PDB file of C-alpha atoms in Angstrom:
ATOM      1  CA  UNK U   1       0.000   0.000   0.000  1.00 59.00           C
ATOM      2  CA  UNK U   2       2.924   2.361   0.549  1.00 78.00           C
ATOM      3  CA  UNK U   3       3.711   2.378  -3.167  1.00 82.00           C
ATOM      4  CA  UNK U   4       0.069   3.048  -4.037  1.00 84.00           C
ATOM      5  CA  UNK U   5      -0.052   5.949  -1.583  1.00 87.00           C
ATOM      6  CA  UNK U   6       3.179   7.312  -3.019  1.00 92.00           C
ATOM      7  CA  UNK U   7       1.781   6.980  -6.549  1.00 92.00           C
ATOM      8  CA  UNK U   8      -1.402   8.810  -5.511  1.00 91.00           C
ATOM      9  CA  UNK U   9       0.627  11.680  -4.027  1.00 91.00           C
ATOM     10  CA  UNK U  10       2.779  11.865  -7.148  1.00 94.00           C
ATOM     11  CA  UNK U  11      -0.270  11.910  -9.440  1.00 93.00           C
ATOM     12  CA  UNK U  12      -1.950  14.616  -7.329  1.00 90.00           C
ATOM     13  CA  UNK U  13       1.120  16.790  -7.868  1.00 90.00           C
ATOM     14  CA  UNK U  14       0.584  16.520 -11.643  1.00 88.00           C
ATOM     15  CA  UNK U  15      -3.213  16.762 -12.098  1.00 88.00           C
ATOM     16  CA  UNK U  16      -6.227  17.828 -10.050  1.00 85.00           C
ATOM     17  CA  UNK U  17      -7.444  14.409  -8.926  1.00 87.00           C
ATOM     18  CA  UNK U  18     -11.128  13.886  -8.110  1.00 83.00           C
ATOM     19  CA  UNK U  19     -11.457  11.037  -5.629  1.00 82.00           C
ATOM     20  CA  UNK U  20      -9.211   8.000  -5.059  1.00 87.00           C
ATOM     21  CA  UNK U  21      -7.223   6.099  -7.657  1.00 90.00           C
ATOM     22  CA  UNK U  22      -9.468   3.379  -9.088  1.00 91.00           C
ATOM     23  CA  UNK U  23      -7.627   0.043  -9.520  1.00 91.00           C
ATOM     24  CA  UNK U  24      -7.953  -1.691 -12.881  1.00 89.00           C
ATOM     25  CA  UNK U  25      -7.907  -5.494 -13.387  1.00 81.00           C
ATOM     26  CA  UNK U  26      -4.509  -7.062 -12.796  1.00 71.00           C
ATOM     27  CA  UNK U  27      -2.516  -8.358 -15.733  1.00 71.00           C
ATOM     28  CA  UNK U  28       0.198 -10.983 -16.022  1.00 69.00           C
ATOM     29  CA  UNK U  29       3.102  -8.645 -15.243  1.00 76.00           C
ATOM     30  CA  UNK U  30       4.062  -6.957 -11.966  1.00 84.00           C
ATOM     31  CA  UNK U  31       2.622  -3.654 -13.163  1.00 90.00           C
ATOM     32  CA  UNK U  32      -0.466  -2.116 -11.553  1.00 92.00           C
ATOM     33  CA  UNK U  33      -2.860   0.337 -13.208  1.00 94.00           C
ATOM     34  CA  UNK U  34      -5.310   2.879 -11.830  1.00 95.00           C
ATOM     35  CA  UNK U  35      -7.855   5.177 -13.441  1.00 94.00           C
ATOM     36  CA  UNK U  36      -7.499   8.778 -12.305  1.00 93.00           C
ATOM     37  CA  UNK U  37     -10.599  10.992 -12.445  1.00 91.00           C
ATOM     38  CA  UNK U  38     -10.259  14.741 -12.999  1.00 87.00           C
ATOM     39  CA  UNK U  39     -12.489  17.729 -13.800  1.00 76.00           C
ATOM     40  CA  UNK U  40     -15.323  16.526 -11.611  1.00 75.00           C
ATOM     41  CA  UNK U  41     -15.060  13.033 -13.053  1.00 71.00           C
ATOM     42  CA  UNK U  42     -15.503  14.189 -16.660  1.00 73.00           C
ATOM     43  CA  UNK U  43     -11.925  13.388 -17.705  1.00 81.00           C
ATOM     44  CA  UNK U  44      -9.461  10.711 -16.742  1.00 92.00           C
ATOM     45  CA  UNK U  45      -5.893   9.483 -16.982  1.00 95.00           C
ATOM     46  CA  UNK U  46      -4.224   6.147 -16.310  1.00 95.00           C
ATOM     47  CA  UNK U  47      -1.598   5.934 -13.583  1.00 95.00           C
ATOM     48  CA  UNK U  48       0.819   3.007 -13.700  1.00 95.00           C
ATOM     49  CA  UNK U  49       3.168   1.622 -11.094  1.00 94.00           C
ATOM     50  CA  UNK U  50       5.766  -0.553 -12.806  1.00 93.00           C
ATOM     51  CA  UNK U  51       8.472  -1.670 -10.340  1.00 93.00           C
ATOM     52  CA  UNK U  52      11.852  -0.800 -11.904  1.00 93.00           C
ATOM     53  CA  UNK U  53      13.317  -4.044 -10.547  1.00 92.00           C
ATOM     54  CA  UNK U  54      11.020  -6.130 -12.771  1.00 91.00           C
ATOM     55  CA  UNK U  55       9.856  -3.791 -15.549  1.00 93.00           C
ATOM     56  CA  UNK U  56      11.819  -2.001 -18.273  1.00 93.00           C
ATOM     57  CA  UNK U  57      10.165   1.393 -17.958  1.00 94.00           C
ATOM     58  CA  UNK U  58      12.511   3.318 -20.283  1.00 94.00           C
ATOM     59  CA  UNK U  59      11.641   0.824 -23.014  1.00 95.00           C
ATOM     60  CA  UNK U  60       7.910   1.282 -22.364  1.00 95.00           C
ATOM     61  CA  UNK U  61       8.253   5.055 -22.682  1.00 96.00           C
ATOM     62  CA  UNK U  62      10.400   4.795 -25.800  1.00 96.00           C
ATOM     63  CA  UNK U  63       8.016   2.419 -27.585  1.00 97.00           C
ATOM     64  CA  UNK U  64       4.968   4.490 -26.623  1.00 97.00           C
ATOM     65  CA  UNK U  65       6.539   7.489 -28.356  1.00 96.00           C
ATOM     66  CA  UNK U  66       7.883   5.494 -31.297  1.00 96.00           C
ATOM     67  CA  UNK U  67       4.550   3.836 -32.054  1.00 97.00           C
ATOM     68  CA  UNK U  68       2.589   7.099 -31.702  1.00 96.00           C
ATOM     69  CA  UNK U  69       4.969   8.794 -34.118  1.00 95.00           C
ATOM     70  CA  UNK U  70       4.035   6.186 -36.713  1.00 95.00           C
ATOM     71  CA  UNK U  71       0.293   6.561 -36.360  1.00 95.00           C
ATOM     72  CA  UNK U  72      -0.558   3.957 -33.719  1.00 97.00           C
ATOM     73  CA  UNK U  73      -2.865   4.810 -30.806  1.00 97.00           C
ATOM     74  CA  UNK U  74      -0.583   4.081 -27.891  1.00 97.00           C
ATOM     75  CA  UNK U  75      -1.147   6.308 -24.841  1.00 97.00           C
ATOM     76  CA  UNK U  76       0.387   9.754 -24.702  1.00 96.00           C
ATOM     77  CA  UNK U  77       2.732  10.024 -21.722  1.00 96.00           C
ATOM     78  CA  UNK U  78       2.013  13.045 -19.510  1.00 95.00           C
ATOM     79  CA  UNK U  79       4.492  12.478 -16.686  1.00 95.00           C
ATOM     80  CA  UNK U  80       6.899   9.820 -15.476  1.00 95.00           C
ATOM     81  CA  UNK U  81       9.350   8.975 -12.728  1.00 94.00           C
ATOM     82  CA  UNK U  82      11.447   6.076 -13.971  1.00 91.00           C
ATOM     83  CA  UNK U  83      13.322   5.711 -10.664  1.00 91.00           C
ATOM     84  CA  UNK U  84      10.100   4.857  -8.858  1.00 94.00           C
ATOM     85  CA  UNK U  85       8.296   3.317 -11.825  1.00 94.00           C
ATOM     86  CA  UNK U  86       5.478   5.872 -11.906  1.00 96.00           C
ATOM     87  CA  UNK U  87       3.808   6.860 -15.178  1.00 96.00           C
ATOM     88  CA  UNK U  88       0.804   9.114 -15.835  1.00 96.00           C
ATOM     89  CA  UNK U  89      -0.636   8.621 -19.290  1.00 96.00           C
ATOM     90  CA  UNK U  90      -3.598   9.083 -21.555  1.00 95.00           C
ATOM     91  CA  UNK U  91      -6.694   7.010 -20.851  1.00 95.00           C
ATOM     92  CA  UNK U  92      -7.461   5.311 -24.163  1.00 95.00           C
ATOM     93  CA  UNK U  93     -10.890   4.204 -22.956  1.00 93.00           C
ATOM     94  CA  UNK U  94     -12.613   1.603 -20.827  1.00 91.00           C
ATOM     95  CA  UNK U  95     -13.939  -0.690 -23.581  1.00 95.00           C
ATOM     96  CA  UNK U  96     -11.441  -3.382 -24.446  1.00 96.00           C
ATOM     97  CA  UNK U  97     -12.150  -5.758 -27.324  1.00 97.00           C
ATOM     98  CA  UNK U  98     -13.161  -8.531 -24.917  1.00 96.00           C
ATOM     99  CA  UNK U  99     -16.080  -6.328 -23.854  1.00 96.00           C
ATOM    100  CA  UNK U 100     -16.700  -4.797 -27.268  1.00 96.00           C
ATOM    101  CA  UNK U 101     -17.100  -8.228 -28.880  1.00 97.00           C
ATOM    102  CA  UNK U 102     -20.257  -8.648 -26.800  1.00 96.00           C
ATOM    103  CA  UNK U 103     -21.919  -5.377 -27.852  1.00 94.00           C
ATOM    104  CA  UNK U 104     -20.443  -4.329 -31.207  1.00 93.00           C
ATOM    105  CA  UNK U 105     -20.080  -5.706 -34.727  1.00 95.00           C
ATOM    106  CA  UNK U 106     -17.276  -8.244 -34.314  1.00 97.00           C
ATOM    107  CA  UNK U 107     -16.365  -8.086 -37.987  1.00 97.00           C
ATOM    108  CA  UNK U 108     -15.823  -4.330 -37.775  1.00 96.00           C
ATOM    109  CA  UNK U 109     -13.696  -4.724 -34.665  1.00 97.00           C
ATOM    110  CA  UNK U 110     -11.457  -7.426 -36.087  1.00 98.00           C
ATOM    111  CA  UNK U 111     -11.081  -5.606 -39.407  1.00 97.00           C
ATOM    112  CA  UNK U 112     -10.023  -2.450 -37.545  1.00 97.00           C
ATOM    113  CA  UNK U 113      -7.485  -4.488 -35.562  1.00 98.00           C
ATOM    114  CA  UNK U 114      -6.160  -5.993 -38.806  1.00 98.00           C
ATOM    115  CA  UNK U 115      -5.812  -2.549 -40.384  1.00 97.00           C
ATOM    116  CA  UNK U 116      -3.909  -1.441 -37.287  1.00 97.00           C
ATOM    117  CA  UNK U 117      -1.560  -4.417 -37.665  1.00 97.00           C
ATOM    118  CA  UNK U 118      -0.839  -3.288 -41.217  1.00 95.00           C
ATOM    119  CA  UNK U 119       0.383   0.014 -39.753  1.00 96.00           C
ATOM    120  CA  UNK U 120       2.403  -1.747 -37.071  1.00 96.00           C
ATOM    121  CA  UNK U 121       4.222  -3.942 -39.600  1.00 93.00           C
ATOM    122  CA  UNK U 122       5.589  -0.779 -41.275  1.00 93.00           C
ATOM    123  CA  UNK U 123       7.042   0.689 -38.080  1.00 95.00           C
ATOM    124  CA  UNK U 124      10.832   0.934 -38.488  1.00 94.00           C
ATOM    125  CA  UNK U 125      12.707  -1.546 -36.332  1.00 92.00           C
ATOM    126  CA  UNK U 126      15.039   1.124 -34.953  1.00 88.00           C
ATOM    127  CA  UNK U 127      16.134   0.051 -31.498  1.00 91.00           C
ATOM    128  CA  UNK U 128      13.730  -2.912 -31.387  1.00 96.00           C
ATOM    129  CA  UNK U 129      15.603  -6.214 -30.901  1.00 97.00           C
ATOM    130  CA  UNK U 130      14.905  -9.459 -32.779  1.00 98.00           C
ATOM    131  CA  UNK U 131      12.658 -12.232 -31.504  1.00 98.00           C
ATOM    132  CA  UNK U 132      15.416 -14.829 -31.292  1.00 97.00           C
ATOM    133  CA  UNK U 133      14.982 -18.589 -31.632  1.00 97.00           C
ATOM    134  CA  UNK U 134      16.253 -19.060 -28.082  1.00 98.00           C
ATOM    135  CA  UNK U 135      13.361 -16.981 -26.759  1.00 98.00           C
ATOM    136  CA  UNK U 136      10.790 -19.148 -28.545  1.00 98.00           C
ATOM    137  CA  UNK U 137      12.443 -22.174 -26.984  1.00 97.00           C
ATOM    138  CA  UNK U 138      12.516 -20.592 -23.526  1.00 98.00           C
ATOM    139  CA  UNK U 139       8.798 -19.826 -23.830  1.00 98.00           C
ATOM    140  CA  UNK U 140       8.037 -23.490 -24.430  1.00 98.00           C
ATOM    141  CA  UNK U 141      10.030 -24.240 -21.283  1.00 98.00           C
ATOM    142  CA  UNK U 142       7.479 -22.156 -19.378  1.00 98.00           C
ATOM    143  CA  UNK U 143       4.801 -24.599 -20.513  1.00 98.00           C
ATOM    144  CA  UNK U 144       6.728 -27.764 -19.668  1.00 98.00           C
ATOM    145  CA  UNK U 145       8.137 -26.532 -16.358  1.00 98.00           C
ATOM    146  CA  UNK U 146       5.294 -24.514 -14.872  1.00 98.00           C
ATOM    147  CA  UNK U 147       2.149 -26.147 -16.223  1.00 98.00           C
ATOM    148  CA  UNK U 148       3.138 -29.743 -16.933  1.00 98.00           C
ATOM    149  CA  UNK U 149       5.667 -30.492 -14.214  1.00 98.00           C
ATOM    150  CA  UNK U 150       4.994 -28.065 -11.371  1.00 98.00           C
ATOM    151  CA  UNK U 151       1.245 -27.470 -11.650  1.00 98.00           C
ATOM    152  CA  UNK U 152       0.091 -30.852 -12.945  1.00 98.00           C
ATOM    153  CA  UNK U 153       2.893 -33.118 -11.727  1.00 98.00           C
ATOM    154  CA  UNK U 154       3.237 -34.805 -15.113  1.00 98.00           C
ATOM    155  CA  UNK U 155       6.286 -35.824 -17.105  1.00 98.00           C
ATOM    156  CA  UNK U 156       6.995 -34.477 -20.567  1.00 98.00           C
ATOM    157  CA  UNK U 157       7.004 -37.267 -23.179  1.00 97.00           C
ATOM    158  CA  UNK U 158      10.140 -37.763 -25.219  1.00 96.00           C
ATOM    159  CA  UNK U 159       8.399 -37.067 -28.531  1.00 94.00           C
ATOM    160  CA  UNK U 160       7.564 -33.534 -27.410  1.00 97.00           C
ATOM    161  CA  UNK U 161      11.060 -32.604 -28.620  1.00 96.00           C
ATOM    162  CA  UNK U 162       9.928 -33.211 -32.210  1.00 96.00           C
ATOM    163  CA  UNK U 163       6.819 -31.074 -31.727  1.00 97.00           C
ATOM    164  CA  UNK U 164       8.874 -28.388 -30.050  1.00 97.00           C
ATOM    165  CA  UNK U 165      11.230 -28.146 -33.013  1.00 97.00           C
ATOM    166  CA  UNK U 166       8.356 -28.012 -35.508  1.00 98.00           C
ATOM    167  CA  UNK U 167       6.766 -25.116 -33.627  1.00 98.00           C
ATOM    168  CA  UNK U 168      10.024 -23.195 -33.461  1.00 98.00           C
ATOM    169  CA  UNK U 169      10.838 -23.849 -37.131  1.00 98.00           C
ATOM    170  CA  UNK U 170       7.420 -22.504 -38.151  1.00 98.00           C
ATOM    171  CA  UNK U 171       8.179 -19.150 -36.537  1.00 97.00           C
ATOM    172  CA  UNK U 172      11.225 -18.843 -38.783  1.00 97.00           C
ATOM    173  CA  UNK U 173       9.435 -19.626 -42.053  1.00 97.00           C
ATOM    174  CA  UNK U 174       7.785 -16.252 -42.733  1.00 97.00           C
ATOM    175  CA  UNK U 175       8.994 -12.668 -43.213  1.00 96.00           C
ATOM    176  CA  UNK U 176       9.603 -10.548 -40.130  1.00 96.00           C
ATOM    177  CA  UNK U 177       8.339  -7.171 -38.944  1.00 96.00           C
ATOM    178  CA  UNK U 178       7.751  -5.348 -35.669  1.00 97.00           C
ATOM    179  CA  UNK U 179       5.332  -7.423 -33.587  1.00 98.00           C
ATOM    180  CA  UNK U 180       3.444  -6.409 -30.453  1.00 98.00           C
ATOM    181  CA  UNK U 181       3.640  -9.986 -29.032  1.00 97.00           C
ATOM    182  CA  UNK U 182       0.412  -9.798 -26.996  1.00 96.00           C
ATOM    183  CA  UNK U 183      -2.082  -8.492 -29.545  1.00 98.00           C
ATOM    184  CA  UNK U 184      -5.381  -9.829 -28.208  1.00 97.00           C
ATOM    185  CA  UNK U 185      -8.781  -8.785 -26.924  1.00 97.00           C
ATOM    186  CA  UNK U 186      -7.650  -7.586 -23.491  1.00 95.00           C
ATOM    187  CA  UNK U 187      -4.882  -5.373 -24.865  1.00 96.00           C
ATOM    188  CA  UNK U 188      -6.891  -3.647 -27.604  1.00 98.00           C
ATOM    189  CA  UNK U 189      -9.213  -0.744 -26.800  1.00 97.00           C
ATOM    190  CA  UNK U 190     -12.216   0.125 -28.968  1.00 96.00           C
ATOM    191  CA  UNK U 191     -12.335   3.919 -28.988  1.00 93.00           C
ATOM    192  CA  UNK U 192     -15.306   6.171 -29.643  1.00 84.00           C
ATOM    193  CA  UNK U 193     -13.703   7.529 -32.820  1.00 87.00           C
ATOM    194  CA  UNK U 194     -13.451   4.026 -34.267  1.00 85.00           C
ATOM    195  CA  UNK U 195      -9.686   3.676 -33.813  1.00 91.00           C
ATOM    196  CA  UNK U 196      -7.901   0.869 -31.988  1.00 97.00           C
ATOM    197  CA  UNK U 197      -6.027   1.776 -28.827  1.00 97.00           C
ATOM    198  CA  UNK U 198      -3.038  -0.419 -28.021  1.00 98.00           C
ATOM    199  CA  UNK U 199      -1.689  -1.217 -24.562  1.00 96.00           C
ATOM    200  CA  UNK U 200       0.818  -3.707 -23.103  1.00 94.00           C
ATOM    201  CA  UNK U 201       3.193  -3.128 -26.012  1.00 96.00           C
ATOM    202  CA  UNK U 202       6.436  -2.899 -24.031  1.00 94.00           C
ATOM    203  CA  UNK U 203       7.651  -6.362 -25.090  1.00 95.00           C
ATOM    204  CA  UNK U 204       7.538  -5.638 -28.833  1.00 97.00           C
ATOM    205  CA  UNK U 205      10.230  -7.315 -30.933  1.00 98.00           C
ATOM    206  CA  UNK U 206      11.046  -7.906 -34.582  1.00 98.00           C
ATOM    207  CA  UNK U 207       9.510 -11.309 -35.212  1.00 98.00           C
ATOM    208  CA  UNK U 208       7.389 -13.436 -37.538  1.00 97.00           C
ATOM    209  CA  UNK U 209       4.710 -11.498 -39.419  1.00 97.00           C
ATOM    210  CA  UNK U 210       2.170 -14.180 -38.508  1.00 97.00           C
ATOM    211  CA  UNK U 211       2.615 -13.697 -34.750  1.00 98.00           C
ATOM    212  CA  UNK U 212       0.233 -10.842 -33.964  1.00 98.00           C
ATOM    213  CA  UNK U 213      -2.532 -11.965 -36.301  1.00 98.00           C
ATOM    214  CA  UNK U 214      -2.312 -15.423 -34.700  1.00 98.00           C
ATOM    215  CA  UNK U 215      -2.578 -13.763 -31.279  1.00 98.00           C
ATOM    216  CA  UNK U 216      -5.660 -11.838 -32.421  1.00 98.00           C
ATOM    217  CA  UNK U 217      -7.540 -14.616 -34.205  1.00 98.00           C
ATOM    218  CA  UNK U 218      -6.514 -17.482 -31.901  1.00 98.00           C
ATOM    219  CA  UNK U 219      -7.052 -15.442 -28.759  1.00 98.00           C
ATOM    220  CA  UNK U 220      -6.664 -17.315 -25.466  1.00 97.00           C
ATOM    221  CA  UNK U 221      -9.811 -15.615 -24.157  1.00 96.00           C
ATOM    222  CA  UNK U 222     -12.101 -15.703 -27.211  1.00 96.00           C
ATOM    223  CA  UNK U 223     -12.965 -18.433 -29.701  1.00 97.00           C
ATOM    224  CA  UNK U 224     -13.943 -17.570 -33.267  1.00 97.00           C
ATOM    225  CA  UNK U 225     -15.535 -19.798 -35.905  1.00 97.00           C
ATOM    226  CA  UNK U 226     -12.906 -21.331 -38.188  1.00 97.00           C
ATOM    227  CA  UNK U 227     -14.520 -19.892 -41.309  1.00 98.00           C
ATOM    228  CA  UNK U 228     -14.164 -16.408 -39.813  1.00 98.00           C
ATOM    229  CA  UNK U 229     -10.548 -17.078 -38.829  1.00 98.00           C
ATOM    230  CA  UNK U 230      -9.749 -18.098 -42.401  1.00 97.00           C
ATOM    231  CA  UNK U 231     -11.525 -15.048 -43.862  1.00 98.00           C
ATOM    232  CA  UNK U 232      -9.793 -12.591 -41.539  1.00 98.00           C
ATOM    233  CA  UNK U 233      -6.440 -14.276 -42.066  1.00 97.00           C
ATOM    234  CA  UNK U 234      -6.804 -13.826 -45.827  1.00 96.00           C
ATOM    235  CA  UNK U 235      -7.677 -10.180 -45.320  1.00 97.00           C
ATOM    236  CA  UNK U 236      -4.585  -9.655 -43.190  1.00 97.00           C
ATOM    237  CA  UNK U 237      -2.410 -11.171 -45.916  1.00 94.00           C
ATOM    238  CA  UNK U 238      -3.826  -8.638 -48.367  1.00 94.00           C
ATOM    239  CA  UNK U 239      -3.623  -5.479 -46.275  1.00 94.00           C
ATOM    240  CA  UNK U 240      -0.229  -6.370 -44.792  1.00 92.00           C
ATOM    241  CA  UNK U 241       1.168  -7.005 -48.293  1.00 89.00           C
ATOM    242  CA  UNK U 242       2.868 -10.215 -47.285  1.00 87.00           C
ATOM    243  CA  UNK U 243       5.400 -11.687 -49.658  1.00 88.00           C
ATOM    244  CA  UNK U 244       4.960 -15.272 -48.558  1.00 93.00           C
ATOM    245  CA  UNK U 245       3.323 -18.321 -50.176  1.00 94.00           C
ATOM    246  CA  UNK U 246      -0.194 -18.781 -48.821  1.00 94.00           C
ATOM    247  CA  UNK U 247       0.325 -22.355 -47.654  1.00 96.00           C
ATOM    248  CA  UNK U 248       3.547 -21.421 -45.828  1.00 96.00           C
ATOM    249  CA  UNK U 249       1.896 -18.497 -44.076  1.00 97.00           C
ATOM    250  CA  UNK U 250      -1.208 -20.450 -43.047  1.00 97.00           C
ATOM    251  CA  UNK U 251       0.851 -23.270 -41.570  1.00 98.00           C
ATOM    252  CA  UNK U 252       3.114 -20.801 -39.732  1.00 98.00           C
ATOM    253  CA  UNK U 253       0.014 -18.965 -38.460  1.00 98.00           C
ATOM    254  CA  UNK U 254      -1.381 -22.109 -36.852  1.00 98.00           C
ATOM    255  CA  UNK U 255       1.859 -23.494 -35.451  1.00 98.00           C
ATOM    256  CA  UNK U 256       2.871 -20.098 -34.103  1.00 98.00           C
ATOM    257  CA  UNK U 257      -0.543 -19.865 -32.436  1.00 98.00           C
ATOM    258  CA  UNK U 258       0.141 -23.228 -30.792  1.00 98.00           C
ATOM    259  CA  UNK U 259       3.551 -22.114 -29.553  1.00 98.00           C
ATOM    260  CA  UNK U 260       1.992 -18.971 -28.130  1.00 98.00           C
ATOM    261  CA  UNK U 261      -0.873 -20.793 -26.420  1.00 98.00           C
ATOM    262  CA  UNK U 262       1.496 -23.294 -24.821  1.00 98.00           C
ATOM    263  CA  UNK U 263       3.503 -20.394 -23.440  1.00 98.00           C
ATOM    264  CA  UNK U 264       0.310 -18.711 -22.221  1.00 98.00           C
ATOM    265  CA  UNK U 265      -0.999 -21.652 -20.195  1.00 98.00           C
ATOM    266  CA  UNK U 266       2.448 -22.006 -18.666  1.00 98.00           C
ATOM    267  CA  UNK U 267       2.318 -18.351 -17.634  1.00 97.00           C
ATOM    268  CA  UNK U 268      -1.180 -18.820 -16.190  1.00 97.00           C
ATOM    269  CA  UNK U 269       0.137 -21.655 -14.004  1.00 97.00           C
ATOM    270  CA  UNK U 270       3.229 -19.664 -13.034  1.00 96.00           C
ATOM    271  CA  UNK U 271       1.105 -16.716 -11.937  1.00 94.00           C
ATOM    272  CA  UNK U 272      -0.721 -18.996  -9.545  1.00 95.00           C
ATOM    273  CA  UNK U 273       2.276 -20.912  -8.229  1.00 97.00           C
ATOM    274  CA  UNK U 274       4.699 -18.014  -7.872  1.00 94.00           C
ATOM    275  CA  UNK U 275       2.365 -15.135  -6.991  1.00 90.00           C
ATOM    276  CA  UNK U 276      -0.784 -16.816  -5.748  1.00 92.00           C
ATOM    277  CA  UNK U 277      -2.840 -15.203  -8.506  1.00 91.00           C
ATOM    278  CA  UNK U 278      -5.691 -17.427  -9.664  1.00 92.00           C
ATOM    279  CA  UNK U 279      -7.041 -14.867 -12.166  1.00 90.00           C
ATOM    280  CA  UNK U 280      -6.109 -16.939 -15.228  1.00 94.00           C
ATOM    281  CA  UNK U 281      -6.651 -20.480 -13.963  1.00 96.00           C
ATOM    282  CA  UNK U 282     -10.098 -20.693 -15.528  1.00 95.00           C
ATOM    283  CA  UNK U 283      -8.587 -20.106 -18.968  1.00 96.00           C
ATOM    284  CA  UNK U 284      -6.212 -23.075 -18.885  1.00 97.00           C
ATOM    285  CA  UNK U 285      -8.593 -25.896 -19.832  1.00 97.00           C
ATOM    286  CA  UNK U 286     -10.409 -24.012 -22.640  1.00 97.00           C
ATOM    287  CA  UNK U 287      -7.081 -23.012 -24.182  1.00 98.00           C
ATOM    288  CA  UNK U 288      -5.718 -26.559 -23.929  1.00 98.00           C
ATOM    289  CA  UNK U 289      -8.838 -27.991 -25.577  1.00 97.00           C
ATOM    290  CA  UNK U 290      -8.735 -25.554 -28.485  1.00 97.00           C
ATOM    291  CA  UNK U 291      -5.006 -26.148 -28.793  1.00 98.00           C
ATOM    292  CA  UNK U 292      -5.505 -29.918 -28.959  1.00 98.00           C
ATOM    293  CA  UNK U 293      -8.132 -29.545 -31.668  1.00 98.00           C
ATOM    294  CA  UNK U 294      -5.848 -27.366 -33.776  1.00 98.00           C
ATOM    295  CA  UNK U 295      -2.798 -29.567 -33.199  1.00 98.00           C
ATOM    296  CA  UNK U 296      -4.732 -32.604 -34.434  1.00 98.00           C
ATOM    297  CA  UNK U 297      -4.931 -31.059 -37.920  1.00 97.00           C
ATOM    298  CA  UNK U 298      -1.159 -31.187 -38.553  1.00 97.00           C
ATOM    299  CA  UNK U 299       0.994 -34.291 -38.754  1.00 96.00           C
ATOM    300  CA  UNK U 300       3.866 -32.546 -36.942  1.00 95.00           C
ATOM    301  CA  UNK U 301       1.678 -31.804 -33.943  1.00 98.00           C
ATOM    302  CA  UNK U 302      -0.638 -34.824 -33.891  1.00 98.00           C
ATOM    303  CA  UNK U 303       1.339 -36.366 -31.021  1.00 97.00           C
ATOM    304  CA  UNK U 304       0.914 -33.141 -29.058  1.00 98.00           C
ATOM    305  CA  UNK U 305      -2.845 -33.306 -29.610  1.00 98.00           C
ATOM    306  CA  UNK U 306      -2.984 -36.893 -28.366  1.00 98.00           C
ATOM    307  CA  UNK U 307      -0.945 -36.119 -25.251  1.00 98.00           C
ATOM    308  CA  UNK U 308      -3.019 -33.059 -24.398  1.00 98.00           C
ATOM    309  CA  UNK U 309      -6.295 -34.928 -24.780  1.00 98.00           C
ATOM    310  CA  UNK U 310      -5.197 -38.112 -22.993  1.00 98.00           C
ATOM    311  CA  UNK U 311      -3.126 -36.711 -20.127  1.00 98.00           C
ATOM    312  CA  UNK U 312      -2.807 -32.939 -19.821  1.00 98.00           C
ATOM    313  CA  UNK U 313      -6.444 -31.842 -20.062  1.00 98.00           C
ATOM    314  CA  UNK U 314      -7.738 -34.518 -17.628  1.00 97.00           C
ATOM    315  CA  UNK U 315      -4.951 -33.668 -15.167  1.00 98.00           C
ATOM    316  CA  UNK U 316      -5.757 -29.950 -15.466  1.00 98.00           C
ATOM    317  CA  UNK U 317      -9.438 -30.612 -14.766  1.00 97.00           C
ATOM    318  CA  UNK U 318      -8.536 -32.636 -11.652  1.00 96.00           C
ATOM    319  CA  UNK U 319      -6.022 -30.039 -10.437  1.00 95.00           C
ATOM    320  CA  UNK U 320      -8.265 -27.076 -11.009  1.00 94.00           C
ATOM    321  CA  UNK U 321     -11.082 -28.802  -9.208  1.00 84.00           C
ATOM    322  CA  UNK U 322      -8.896 -29.118  -6.142  1.00 58.00           C
ATOM    323  CA  UNK U 323      -7.492 -25.594  -6.541  1.00 51.00           C
ATOM    324  CA  UNK U 324     -10.989 -24.154  -6.639  1.00 45.00           C
TER     325      UNK U 324
END
């Protein structure tokens, strides 16, 4: 609470605050966000506490400016104290895509997000490091260590090494561009002017052009009909002007989505085991089931599908029952 009180005092020195800081839902990082009301509640900002020991705040500030300069709706930064990890920034709005999907035209939302990705892919890579093969491999270790071994108490089968290599190879088979790396319904804001606000962009890298569209269309928190996924994927290929054979891109899209979802469920388990946060536990089984269904459609990942269905999903259901 001391840090929150210090943040509130720091914010009050910058803007005329009306009422207390209003906490926003927690995310997977160590950062905390608060909505700040001003002008009798008519206007607002977002205050962030990002502990410098765990968060790269200079990078966040640099990317926020860099992306805005190239036409992306990242928040304008109004004040910051990097030593304490305090940032006061523009409030992009309270309607994320997860909420907007329930009340708006989904097709319009996804098309707007795809158009925004076309802008992102043209952002110069100045100062943005590459998404290296070792990082993809390390992310799969999160799945095997934190979900399979620590959370479920299972062993990883020997043939997972073949699947692992196929997933990593797929990420290297398409052209690269700047990628957000967490481009999904909870990190996209539907704004009143019809533009797409972007948050949680601080981990952007130069990586496979299929990564963000896979994150959007194979969202861990939302399931779309396959015919819609195919239609939107084709549209992305057009507007992003990809120079890549269709069959290569589509395969990379699916296998990259699998790699990302495996990492995600590992992170969900790690959040619970290392920080006691159960906020994402309910997403583990749905993601695993969708992942198994997708993996069953490729020969390289058929063994993964069988293992998930036979061992991992049942173990997750038993474990989550006891955790609840």
